[in-house]
Short mmCIF file of C-alpha atoms and ligand atoms in Angstrom, two decimals:
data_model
loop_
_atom_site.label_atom_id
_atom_site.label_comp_id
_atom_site.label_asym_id
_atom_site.label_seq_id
_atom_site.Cartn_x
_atom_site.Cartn_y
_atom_site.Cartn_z
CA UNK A 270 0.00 0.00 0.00
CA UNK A 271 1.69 3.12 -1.02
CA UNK A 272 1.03 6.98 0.93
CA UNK A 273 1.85 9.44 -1.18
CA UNK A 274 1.94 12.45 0.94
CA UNK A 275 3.85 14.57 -1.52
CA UNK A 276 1.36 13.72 -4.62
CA UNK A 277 -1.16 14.99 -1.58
CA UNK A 278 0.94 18.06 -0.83
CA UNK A 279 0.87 18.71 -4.47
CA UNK A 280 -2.59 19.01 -4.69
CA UNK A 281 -2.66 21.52 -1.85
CA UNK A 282 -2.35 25.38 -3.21
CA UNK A 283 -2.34 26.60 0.18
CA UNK A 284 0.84 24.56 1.29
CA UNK A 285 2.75 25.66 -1.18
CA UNK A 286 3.48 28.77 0.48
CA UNK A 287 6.02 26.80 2.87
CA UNK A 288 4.00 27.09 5.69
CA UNK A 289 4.16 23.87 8.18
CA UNK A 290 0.47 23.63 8.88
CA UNK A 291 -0.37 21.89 12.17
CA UNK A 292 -4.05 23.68 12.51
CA UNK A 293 -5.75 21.11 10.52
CA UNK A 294 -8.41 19.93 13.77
CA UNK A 295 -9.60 23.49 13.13
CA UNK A 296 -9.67 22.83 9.35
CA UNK A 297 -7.77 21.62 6.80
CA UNK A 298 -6.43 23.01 4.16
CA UNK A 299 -8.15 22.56 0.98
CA UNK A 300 -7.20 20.61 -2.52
CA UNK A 301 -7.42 22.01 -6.07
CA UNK A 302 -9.90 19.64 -7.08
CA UNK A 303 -12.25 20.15 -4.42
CA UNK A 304 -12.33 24.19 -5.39
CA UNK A 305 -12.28 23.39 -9.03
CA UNK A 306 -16.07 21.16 -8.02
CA UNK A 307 -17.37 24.20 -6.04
CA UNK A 308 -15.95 26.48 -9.52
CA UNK A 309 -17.79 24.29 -11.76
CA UNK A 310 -21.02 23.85 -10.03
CA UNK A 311 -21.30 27.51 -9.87
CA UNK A 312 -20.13 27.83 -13.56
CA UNK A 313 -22.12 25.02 -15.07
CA UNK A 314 -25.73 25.64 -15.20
CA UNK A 315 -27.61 25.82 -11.78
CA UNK A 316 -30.88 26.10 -10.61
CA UNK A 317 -33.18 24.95 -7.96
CA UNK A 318 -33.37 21.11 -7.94
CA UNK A 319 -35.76 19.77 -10.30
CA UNK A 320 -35.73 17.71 -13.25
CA UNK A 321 -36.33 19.56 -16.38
CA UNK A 322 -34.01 22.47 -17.53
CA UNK A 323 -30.01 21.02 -17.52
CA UNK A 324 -29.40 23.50 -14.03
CA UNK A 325 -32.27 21.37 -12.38
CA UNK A 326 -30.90 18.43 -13.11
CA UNK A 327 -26.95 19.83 -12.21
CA UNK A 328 -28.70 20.73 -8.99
CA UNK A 329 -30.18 17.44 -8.35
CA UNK A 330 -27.23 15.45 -9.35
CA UNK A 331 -25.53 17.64 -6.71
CA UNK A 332 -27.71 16.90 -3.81
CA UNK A 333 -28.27 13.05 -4.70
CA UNK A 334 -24.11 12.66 -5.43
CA UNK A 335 -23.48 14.39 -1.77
CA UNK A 336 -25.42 11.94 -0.16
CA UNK A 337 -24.03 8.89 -1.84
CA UNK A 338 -20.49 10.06 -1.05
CA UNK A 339 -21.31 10.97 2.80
CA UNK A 340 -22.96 7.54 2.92
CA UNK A 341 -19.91 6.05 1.42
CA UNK A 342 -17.85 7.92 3.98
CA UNK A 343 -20.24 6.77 7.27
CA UNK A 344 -21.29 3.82 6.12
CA UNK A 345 -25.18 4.98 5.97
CA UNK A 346 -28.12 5.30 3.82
CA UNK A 347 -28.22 7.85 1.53
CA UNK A 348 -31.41 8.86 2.35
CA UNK A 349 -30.11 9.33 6.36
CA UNK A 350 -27.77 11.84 5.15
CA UNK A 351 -28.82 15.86 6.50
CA UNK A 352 -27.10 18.86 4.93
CA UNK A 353 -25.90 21.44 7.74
CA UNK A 354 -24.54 24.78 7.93
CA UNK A 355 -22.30 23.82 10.71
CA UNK A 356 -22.09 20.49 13.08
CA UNK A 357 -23.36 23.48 15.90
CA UNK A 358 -26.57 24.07 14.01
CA UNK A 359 -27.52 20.59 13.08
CA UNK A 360 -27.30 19.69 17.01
CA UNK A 361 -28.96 22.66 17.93
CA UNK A 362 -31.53 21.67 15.05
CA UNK A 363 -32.00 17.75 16.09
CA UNK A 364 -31.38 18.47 19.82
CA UNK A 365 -35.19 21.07 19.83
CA UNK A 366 -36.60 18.09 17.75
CA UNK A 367 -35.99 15.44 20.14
CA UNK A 368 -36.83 18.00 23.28
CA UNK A 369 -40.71 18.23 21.45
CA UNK A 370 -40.90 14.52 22.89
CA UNK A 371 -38.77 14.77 26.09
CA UNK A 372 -40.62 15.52 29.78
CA UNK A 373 -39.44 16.96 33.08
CA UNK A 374 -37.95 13.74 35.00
CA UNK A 375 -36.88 12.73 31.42
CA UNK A 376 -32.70 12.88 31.69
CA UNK A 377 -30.10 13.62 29.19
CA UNK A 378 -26.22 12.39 29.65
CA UNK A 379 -23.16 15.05 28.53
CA UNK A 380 -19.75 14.26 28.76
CA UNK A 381 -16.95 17.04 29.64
CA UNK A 382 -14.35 15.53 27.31
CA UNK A 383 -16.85 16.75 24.26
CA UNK A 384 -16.62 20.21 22.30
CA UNK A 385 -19.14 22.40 23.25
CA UNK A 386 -21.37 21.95 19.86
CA UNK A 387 -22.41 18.45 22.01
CA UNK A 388 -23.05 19.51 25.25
CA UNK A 389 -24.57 23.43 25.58
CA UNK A 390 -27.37 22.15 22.87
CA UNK A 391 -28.41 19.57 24.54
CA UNK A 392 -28.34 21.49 28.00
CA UNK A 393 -30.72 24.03 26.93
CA UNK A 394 -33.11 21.75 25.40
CA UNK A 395 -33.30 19.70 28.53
CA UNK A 396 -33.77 22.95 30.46
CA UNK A 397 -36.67 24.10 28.14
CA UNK A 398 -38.04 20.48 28.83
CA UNK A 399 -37.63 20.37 32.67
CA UNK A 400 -35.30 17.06 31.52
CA UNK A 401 -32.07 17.23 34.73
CA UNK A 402 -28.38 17.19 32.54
CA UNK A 403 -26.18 14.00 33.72
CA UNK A 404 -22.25 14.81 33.20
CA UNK A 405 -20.40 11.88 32.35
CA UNK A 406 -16.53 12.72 33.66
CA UNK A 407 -13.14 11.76 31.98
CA UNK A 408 -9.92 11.07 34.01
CA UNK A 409 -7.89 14.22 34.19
CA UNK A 410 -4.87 12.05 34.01
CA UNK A 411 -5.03 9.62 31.16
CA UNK A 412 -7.89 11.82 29.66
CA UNK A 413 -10.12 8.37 29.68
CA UNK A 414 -13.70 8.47 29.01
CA UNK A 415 -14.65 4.37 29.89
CA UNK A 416 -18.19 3.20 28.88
CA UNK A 417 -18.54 3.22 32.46
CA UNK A 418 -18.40 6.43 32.84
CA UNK A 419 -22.09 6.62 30.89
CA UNK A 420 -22.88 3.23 31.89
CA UNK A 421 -23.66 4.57 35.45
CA UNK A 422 -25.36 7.13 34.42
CA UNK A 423 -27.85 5.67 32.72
CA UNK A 424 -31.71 5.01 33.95
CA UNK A 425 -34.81 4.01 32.36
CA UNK A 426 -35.71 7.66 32.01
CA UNK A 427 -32.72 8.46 29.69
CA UNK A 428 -34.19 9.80 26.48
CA UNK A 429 -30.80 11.00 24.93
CA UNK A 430 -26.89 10.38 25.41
CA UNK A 431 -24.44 12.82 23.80
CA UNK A 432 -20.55 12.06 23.44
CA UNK A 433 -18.01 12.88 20.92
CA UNK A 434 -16.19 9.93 19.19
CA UNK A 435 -12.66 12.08 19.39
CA UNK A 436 -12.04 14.91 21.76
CA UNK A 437 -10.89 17.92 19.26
CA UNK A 438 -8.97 19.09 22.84
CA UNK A 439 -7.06 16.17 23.67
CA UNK A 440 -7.38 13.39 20.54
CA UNK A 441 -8.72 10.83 22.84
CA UNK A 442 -11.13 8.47 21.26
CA UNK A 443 -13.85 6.34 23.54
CA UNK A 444 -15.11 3.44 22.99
CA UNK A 445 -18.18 4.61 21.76
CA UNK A 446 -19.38 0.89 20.26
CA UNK A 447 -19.13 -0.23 24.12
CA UNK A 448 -20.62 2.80 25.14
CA UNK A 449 -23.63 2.50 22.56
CA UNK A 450 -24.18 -1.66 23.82
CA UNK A 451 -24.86 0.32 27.18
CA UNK A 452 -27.17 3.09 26.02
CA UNK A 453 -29.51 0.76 23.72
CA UNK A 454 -30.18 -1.54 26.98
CA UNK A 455 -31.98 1.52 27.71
CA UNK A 456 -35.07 1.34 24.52
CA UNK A 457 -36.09 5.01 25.17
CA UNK A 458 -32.77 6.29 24.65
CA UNK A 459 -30.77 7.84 21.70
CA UNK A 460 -26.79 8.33 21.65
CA UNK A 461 -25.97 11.41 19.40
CA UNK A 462 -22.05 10.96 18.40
CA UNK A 463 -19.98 13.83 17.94
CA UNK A 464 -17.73 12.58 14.75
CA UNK A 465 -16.90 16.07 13.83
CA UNK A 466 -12.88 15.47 14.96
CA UNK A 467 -12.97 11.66 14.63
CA UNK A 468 -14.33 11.50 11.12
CA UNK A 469 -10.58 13.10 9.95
CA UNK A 470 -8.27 10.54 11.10
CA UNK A 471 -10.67 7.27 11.10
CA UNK A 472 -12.67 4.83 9.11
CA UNK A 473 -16.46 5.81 9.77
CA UNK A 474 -18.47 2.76 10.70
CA UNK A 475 -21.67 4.38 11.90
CA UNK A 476 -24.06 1.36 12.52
CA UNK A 477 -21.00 -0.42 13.80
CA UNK A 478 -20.10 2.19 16.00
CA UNK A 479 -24.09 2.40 17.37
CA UNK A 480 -24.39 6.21 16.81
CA UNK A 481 -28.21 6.59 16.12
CA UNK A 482 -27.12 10.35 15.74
CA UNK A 483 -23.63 10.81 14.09
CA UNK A 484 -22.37 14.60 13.02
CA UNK A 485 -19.00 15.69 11.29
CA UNK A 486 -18.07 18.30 9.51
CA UNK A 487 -16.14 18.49 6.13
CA UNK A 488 -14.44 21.23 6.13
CA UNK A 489 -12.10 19.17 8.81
CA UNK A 490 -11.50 16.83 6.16
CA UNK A 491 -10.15 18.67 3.30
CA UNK A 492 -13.60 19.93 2.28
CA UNK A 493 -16.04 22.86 2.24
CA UNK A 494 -17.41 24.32 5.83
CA UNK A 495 -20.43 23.01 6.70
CA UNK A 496 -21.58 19.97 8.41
CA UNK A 497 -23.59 16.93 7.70
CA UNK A 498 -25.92 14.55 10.20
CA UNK A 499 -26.56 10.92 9.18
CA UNK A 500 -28.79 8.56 10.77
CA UNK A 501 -31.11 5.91 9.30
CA UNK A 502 -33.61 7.29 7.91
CA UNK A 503 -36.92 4.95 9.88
CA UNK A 504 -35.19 7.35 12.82
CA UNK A 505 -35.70 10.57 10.77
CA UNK A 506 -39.06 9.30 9.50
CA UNK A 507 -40.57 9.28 13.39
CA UNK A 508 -38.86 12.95 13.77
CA UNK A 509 -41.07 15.85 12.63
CA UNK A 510 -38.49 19.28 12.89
CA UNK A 511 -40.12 22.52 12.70
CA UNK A 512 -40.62 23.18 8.60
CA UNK A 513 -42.25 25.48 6.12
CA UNK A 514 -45.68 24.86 4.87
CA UNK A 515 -44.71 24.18 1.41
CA UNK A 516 -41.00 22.44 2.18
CA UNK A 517 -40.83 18.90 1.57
CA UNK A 518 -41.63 16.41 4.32
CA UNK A 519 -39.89 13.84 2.57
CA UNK A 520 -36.68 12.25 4.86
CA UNK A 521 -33.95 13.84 4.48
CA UNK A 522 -35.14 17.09 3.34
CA UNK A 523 -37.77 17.53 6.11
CA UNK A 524 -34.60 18.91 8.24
CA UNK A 525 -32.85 20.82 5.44
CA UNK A 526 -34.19 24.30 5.85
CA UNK A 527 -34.20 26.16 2.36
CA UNK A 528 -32.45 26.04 -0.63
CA UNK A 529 -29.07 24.01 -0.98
CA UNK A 530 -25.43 25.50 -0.99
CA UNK A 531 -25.41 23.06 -4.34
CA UNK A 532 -21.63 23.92 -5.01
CA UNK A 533 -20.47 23.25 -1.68
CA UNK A 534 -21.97 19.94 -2.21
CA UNK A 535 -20.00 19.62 -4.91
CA UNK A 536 -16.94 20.60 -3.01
CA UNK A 537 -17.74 17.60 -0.40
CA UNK A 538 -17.97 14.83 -3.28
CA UNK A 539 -14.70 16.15 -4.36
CA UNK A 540 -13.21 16.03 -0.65
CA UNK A 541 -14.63 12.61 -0.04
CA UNK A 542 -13.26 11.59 -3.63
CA UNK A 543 -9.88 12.98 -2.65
CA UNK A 544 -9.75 10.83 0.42
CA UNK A 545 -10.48 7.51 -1.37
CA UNK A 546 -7.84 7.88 -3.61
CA UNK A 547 -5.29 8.28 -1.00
CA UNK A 548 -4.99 4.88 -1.13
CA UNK A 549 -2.88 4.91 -4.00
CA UNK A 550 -6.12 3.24 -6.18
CA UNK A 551 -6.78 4.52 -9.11
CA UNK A 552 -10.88 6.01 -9.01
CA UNK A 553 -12.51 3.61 -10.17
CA UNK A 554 -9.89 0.63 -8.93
CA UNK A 555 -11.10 -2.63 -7.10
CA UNK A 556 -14.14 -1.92 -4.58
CA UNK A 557 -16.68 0.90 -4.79
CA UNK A 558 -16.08 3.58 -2.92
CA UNK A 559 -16.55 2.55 0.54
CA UNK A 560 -13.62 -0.12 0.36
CA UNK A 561 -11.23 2.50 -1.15
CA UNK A 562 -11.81 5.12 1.61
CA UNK A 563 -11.52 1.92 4.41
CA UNK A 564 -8.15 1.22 2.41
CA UNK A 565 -7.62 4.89 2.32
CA UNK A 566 -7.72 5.75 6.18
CA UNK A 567 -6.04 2.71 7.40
CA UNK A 568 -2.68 4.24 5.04
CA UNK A 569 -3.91 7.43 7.19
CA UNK A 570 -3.58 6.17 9.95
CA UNK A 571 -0.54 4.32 9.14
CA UNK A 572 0.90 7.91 7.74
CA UNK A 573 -0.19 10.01 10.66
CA UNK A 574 0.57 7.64 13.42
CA UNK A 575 4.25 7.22 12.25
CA UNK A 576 4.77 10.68 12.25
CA UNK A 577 2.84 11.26 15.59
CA UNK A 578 5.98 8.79 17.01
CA UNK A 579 8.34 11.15 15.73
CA UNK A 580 6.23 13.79 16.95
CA UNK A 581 6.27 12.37 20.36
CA UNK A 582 9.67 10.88 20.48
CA UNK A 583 11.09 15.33 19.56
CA UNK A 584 8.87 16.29 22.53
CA UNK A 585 10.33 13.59 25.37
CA UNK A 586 13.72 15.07 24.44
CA UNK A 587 12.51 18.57 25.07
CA UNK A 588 12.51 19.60 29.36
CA UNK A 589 9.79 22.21 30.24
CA UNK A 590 6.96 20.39 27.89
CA UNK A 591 3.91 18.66 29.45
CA UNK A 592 2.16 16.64 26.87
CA UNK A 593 -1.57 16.31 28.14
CA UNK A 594 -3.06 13.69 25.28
CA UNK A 595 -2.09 10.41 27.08
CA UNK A 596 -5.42 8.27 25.86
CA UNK A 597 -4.18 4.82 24.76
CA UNK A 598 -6.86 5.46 21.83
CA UNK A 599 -6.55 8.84 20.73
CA UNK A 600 -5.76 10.62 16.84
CA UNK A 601 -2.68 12.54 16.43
CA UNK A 602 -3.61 15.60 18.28
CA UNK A 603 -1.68 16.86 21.39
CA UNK A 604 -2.42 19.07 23.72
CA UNK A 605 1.12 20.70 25.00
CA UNK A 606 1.75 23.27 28.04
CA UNK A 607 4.67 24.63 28.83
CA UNK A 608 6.67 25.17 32.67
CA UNK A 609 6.19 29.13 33.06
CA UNK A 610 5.25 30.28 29.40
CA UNK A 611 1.40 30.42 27.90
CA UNK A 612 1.23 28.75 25.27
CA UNK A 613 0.03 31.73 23.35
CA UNK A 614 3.50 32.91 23.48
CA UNK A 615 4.28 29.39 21.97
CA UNK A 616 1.72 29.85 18.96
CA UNK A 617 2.94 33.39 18.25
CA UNK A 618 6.86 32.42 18.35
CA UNK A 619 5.77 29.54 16.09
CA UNK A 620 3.32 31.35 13.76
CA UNK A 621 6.77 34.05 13.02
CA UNK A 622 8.66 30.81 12.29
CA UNK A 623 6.29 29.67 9.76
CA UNK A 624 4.71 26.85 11.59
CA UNK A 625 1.11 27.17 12.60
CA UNK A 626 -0.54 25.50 15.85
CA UNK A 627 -2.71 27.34 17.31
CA UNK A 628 -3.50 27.92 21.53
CA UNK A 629 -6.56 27.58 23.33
CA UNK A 630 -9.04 25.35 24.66
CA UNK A 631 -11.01 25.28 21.29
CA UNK A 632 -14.69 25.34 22.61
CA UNK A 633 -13.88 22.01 24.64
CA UNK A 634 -14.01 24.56 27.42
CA UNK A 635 -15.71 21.81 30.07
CA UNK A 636 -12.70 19.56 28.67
CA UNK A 637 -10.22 22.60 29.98
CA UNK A 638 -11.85 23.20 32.93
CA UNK A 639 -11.53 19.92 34.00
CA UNK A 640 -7.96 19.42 33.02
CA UNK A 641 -7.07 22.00 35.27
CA UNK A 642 -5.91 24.63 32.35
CA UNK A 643 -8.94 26.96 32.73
CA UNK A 644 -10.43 28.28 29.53
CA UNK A 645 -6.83 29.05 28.38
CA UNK A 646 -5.62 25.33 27.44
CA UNK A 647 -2.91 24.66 25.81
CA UNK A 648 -0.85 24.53 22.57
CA UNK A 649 -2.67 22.34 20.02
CA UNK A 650 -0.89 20.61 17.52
CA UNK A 651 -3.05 18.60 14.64
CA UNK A 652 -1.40 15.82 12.35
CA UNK A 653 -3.90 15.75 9.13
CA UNK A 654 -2.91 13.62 5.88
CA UNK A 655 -1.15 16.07 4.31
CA UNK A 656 1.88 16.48 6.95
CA UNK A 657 5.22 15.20 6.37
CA UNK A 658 8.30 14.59 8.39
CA UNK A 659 9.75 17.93 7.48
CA UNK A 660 7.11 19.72 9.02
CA UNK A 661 7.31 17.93 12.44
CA UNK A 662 10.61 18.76 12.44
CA UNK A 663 10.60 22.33 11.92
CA UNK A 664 7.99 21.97 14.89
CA UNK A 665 10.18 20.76 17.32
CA UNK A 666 12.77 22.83 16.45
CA UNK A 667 10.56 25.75 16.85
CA UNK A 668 9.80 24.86 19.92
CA UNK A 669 13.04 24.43 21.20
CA UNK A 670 14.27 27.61 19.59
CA UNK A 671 11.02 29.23 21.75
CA UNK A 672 11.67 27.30 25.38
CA UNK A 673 15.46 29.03 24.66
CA UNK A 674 14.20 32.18 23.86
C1 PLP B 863 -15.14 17.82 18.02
C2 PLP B 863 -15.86 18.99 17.42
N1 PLP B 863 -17.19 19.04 17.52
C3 PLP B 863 -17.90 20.05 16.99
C4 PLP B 863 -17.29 21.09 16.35
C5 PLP B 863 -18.12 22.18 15.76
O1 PLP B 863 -18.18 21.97 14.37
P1 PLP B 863 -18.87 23.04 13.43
O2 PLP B 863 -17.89 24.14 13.22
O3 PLP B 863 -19.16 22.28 12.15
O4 PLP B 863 -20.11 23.49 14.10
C6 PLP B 863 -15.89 21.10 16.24
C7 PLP B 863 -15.19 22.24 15.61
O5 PLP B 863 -14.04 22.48 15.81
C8 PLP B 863 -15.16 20.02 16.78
O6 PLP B 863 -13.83 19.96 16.69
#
């Protein structure tokens, strides 16, 4: 299985300013090809979908080749596949849905390892409900989240549990298939997955993973910004969101509200399409779809591990660095403090140096809190597919330049 990260690079207009990007968990960088499909949807003809005039049909092509390739990327139905602005709005969106059903005694489970797009949603639906919030805690230590965790949480009256299948602070990754065996002994509840950080570094096996719910968002896998929700679609048939008169009440486009950003559709099929052939297949080699990207994110993983070892093997060496991402499952994002400097000093002295990590606590704020580090947090620094040795190196030797300085 070949990786061909500098065919990748290639591909990449932004990267070819020199720039050693390590912001990627707050978005990646973005590929020719995928701005050349957003180009030419906007170029071609394009009109409302429908099927008679050749920008009807562009449109509908659009929408119905979006929701093949997101399926191909979750492993869902196409029909289970929701068009969002953001990952944010979609849980605000389903969270109000589920409330319209939800009671006071009814109780909801949040975890603090979780961005807060999956827990402040969720909290103000259960207040408008009179439903009491359940927090499910991670070890500050290892930064653990163990089914258990949930597990005892859980009560006949749990209508919904929330978690994120990869903290975007931290890089840990539960295990959300034994935490899922645990919710659905429970037959009124839901678990809503957070796969907004997870979905860029792993294979997506929604029904295997036993999200009912499951959000991500391409733009943090080298595609447009906006966000998608999947579930089967007998779930979204017994959901009824608040809709215009006149909108469709057809699954999934009961919950898309309005017209669709077509070309940013476009831009996703292209992403998705990108992915799959990083596993050195040509398009249309052996497999559909589905097995190429499976192919594809296991030489990810392959890729982005190896260089996370480097990665981690630069930092041991350097005194005065805590590294705080210690899960045993976790993607190649670490969360870094440093002995008497912020590490906003860090980003800046690495941002004039031409590397780019960025500090903060990156809306896992409840995540922070409870690792001690406030709402300040730490030095983040993201692996995506597109980093190569050269850039972790010029990262560690920025930051031992900066803990000299
Ligand atoms: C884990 C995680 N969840 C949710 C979000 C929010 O995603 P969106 O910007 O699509 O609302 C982010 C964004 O950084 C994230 O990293």
């Amino acid at each position: 299985m070949t990786y061909d990260v500098g065919a990748l690079r290639a591909e990449i207009p932004a990267l070819q300013s020199g720039v050693a990007h390590f912001d990627g968990p707050g978005g990646t960088q973005t590929p020719a090809r995928v701005a050349a499909a957003i180009a030419d949807a906007l170029t071609g003809p394009l009109s409302i979908r429908g099927r008679l005039t050749p920008g009807e049909v562009n449109a509908e092509n659009l929408v119905q080749g979006f929701r093949r390739a997101v399926a191909d990327l979750v492993g869902g139905d196409p029909s289970g596949v929701v068009f969002g602005r953001s990952a944010t709005q979609l849980t605000y969106d389903v969270a109000r849905t589920l409330a319209k059903d939800w009671s006071p005694g009814d109780e909801v489970v949040v975890s603090r390892l979780d961005h807060d797009a999956n827990i402040r949603p969720w909290i103000q639906a259960a207040e408008r409900a009179g439903a009491r919030v359940r927090w499910a805690d991670f070890d500050p230590q290892t930064g653990e989240l163990p089914p258990s965790a949930v597990g005892d949480l859980l009560t006949d009256r749990t209508r919904l549990v929330a978690v994120t299948a990869a903290s975007n602070l931290l890089g840990t990754v539960p295990d959300v298939a034994g935490i899922a065996r645990l919710v659905h002994r429970h037959p009124g509840a839901l678990l809503h997955v957070d796969g907004v950080h997870y979905a860029a570094h792993a294979f997506v096996d929604q029904p295997g993973l036993g999200a009912d719910l499951f959000v991500c968002s391409p733009y943090k896998f080298l595609g447009p910004h906006h966000g998608v929700l999947t579930a089967s679609p007998e779930l979204l048939e017994r959901l009824r969101p608040d809709k215009l008169l006149p909108s469709a009440d057809t699954v999934p486009e009961r919950f898309e509200l309005g017209t669709l950003p077509y070309e940013s559709l476009a831009g996703t099929i292209a992403a998705i399409d990108v992915l799959a052939g990083l596993a050195g297949l040509a398009g249309d080699g052996p497999g559909g779809r589905r097995d190429r990207l499976r192919t594809a994110f296991a030489a990810i993983e392959r890729h982005e591990g190896a260089l996370r070892e480097r990665l981690e093997a630069g930092l041991a060496g350097l005194p005065g660095v805590t590294q705080r991402s210690r899960a045993t499952e976790r993607t190649p994002t670490l969360l870094l403090t440093f002995d008497g400097r912020t590490s906003a000093d860090a980003s800046v002295f690495l941002a004039a140096r031409g590397v780019h990590a960025p500090a903060g606590s990156f809306y896992a704020v409840e995540a922070s809190r409870h690792l001690g580090l406030g709402d300040t947090g730490g030095l983040r620094v993201g692996l995506s597919p597109y980093n190569d040795e050269n850039d972790v190196d010029r990262l560690l030797e920025g930051l031992e330049a900066f803990l000299r300085s």
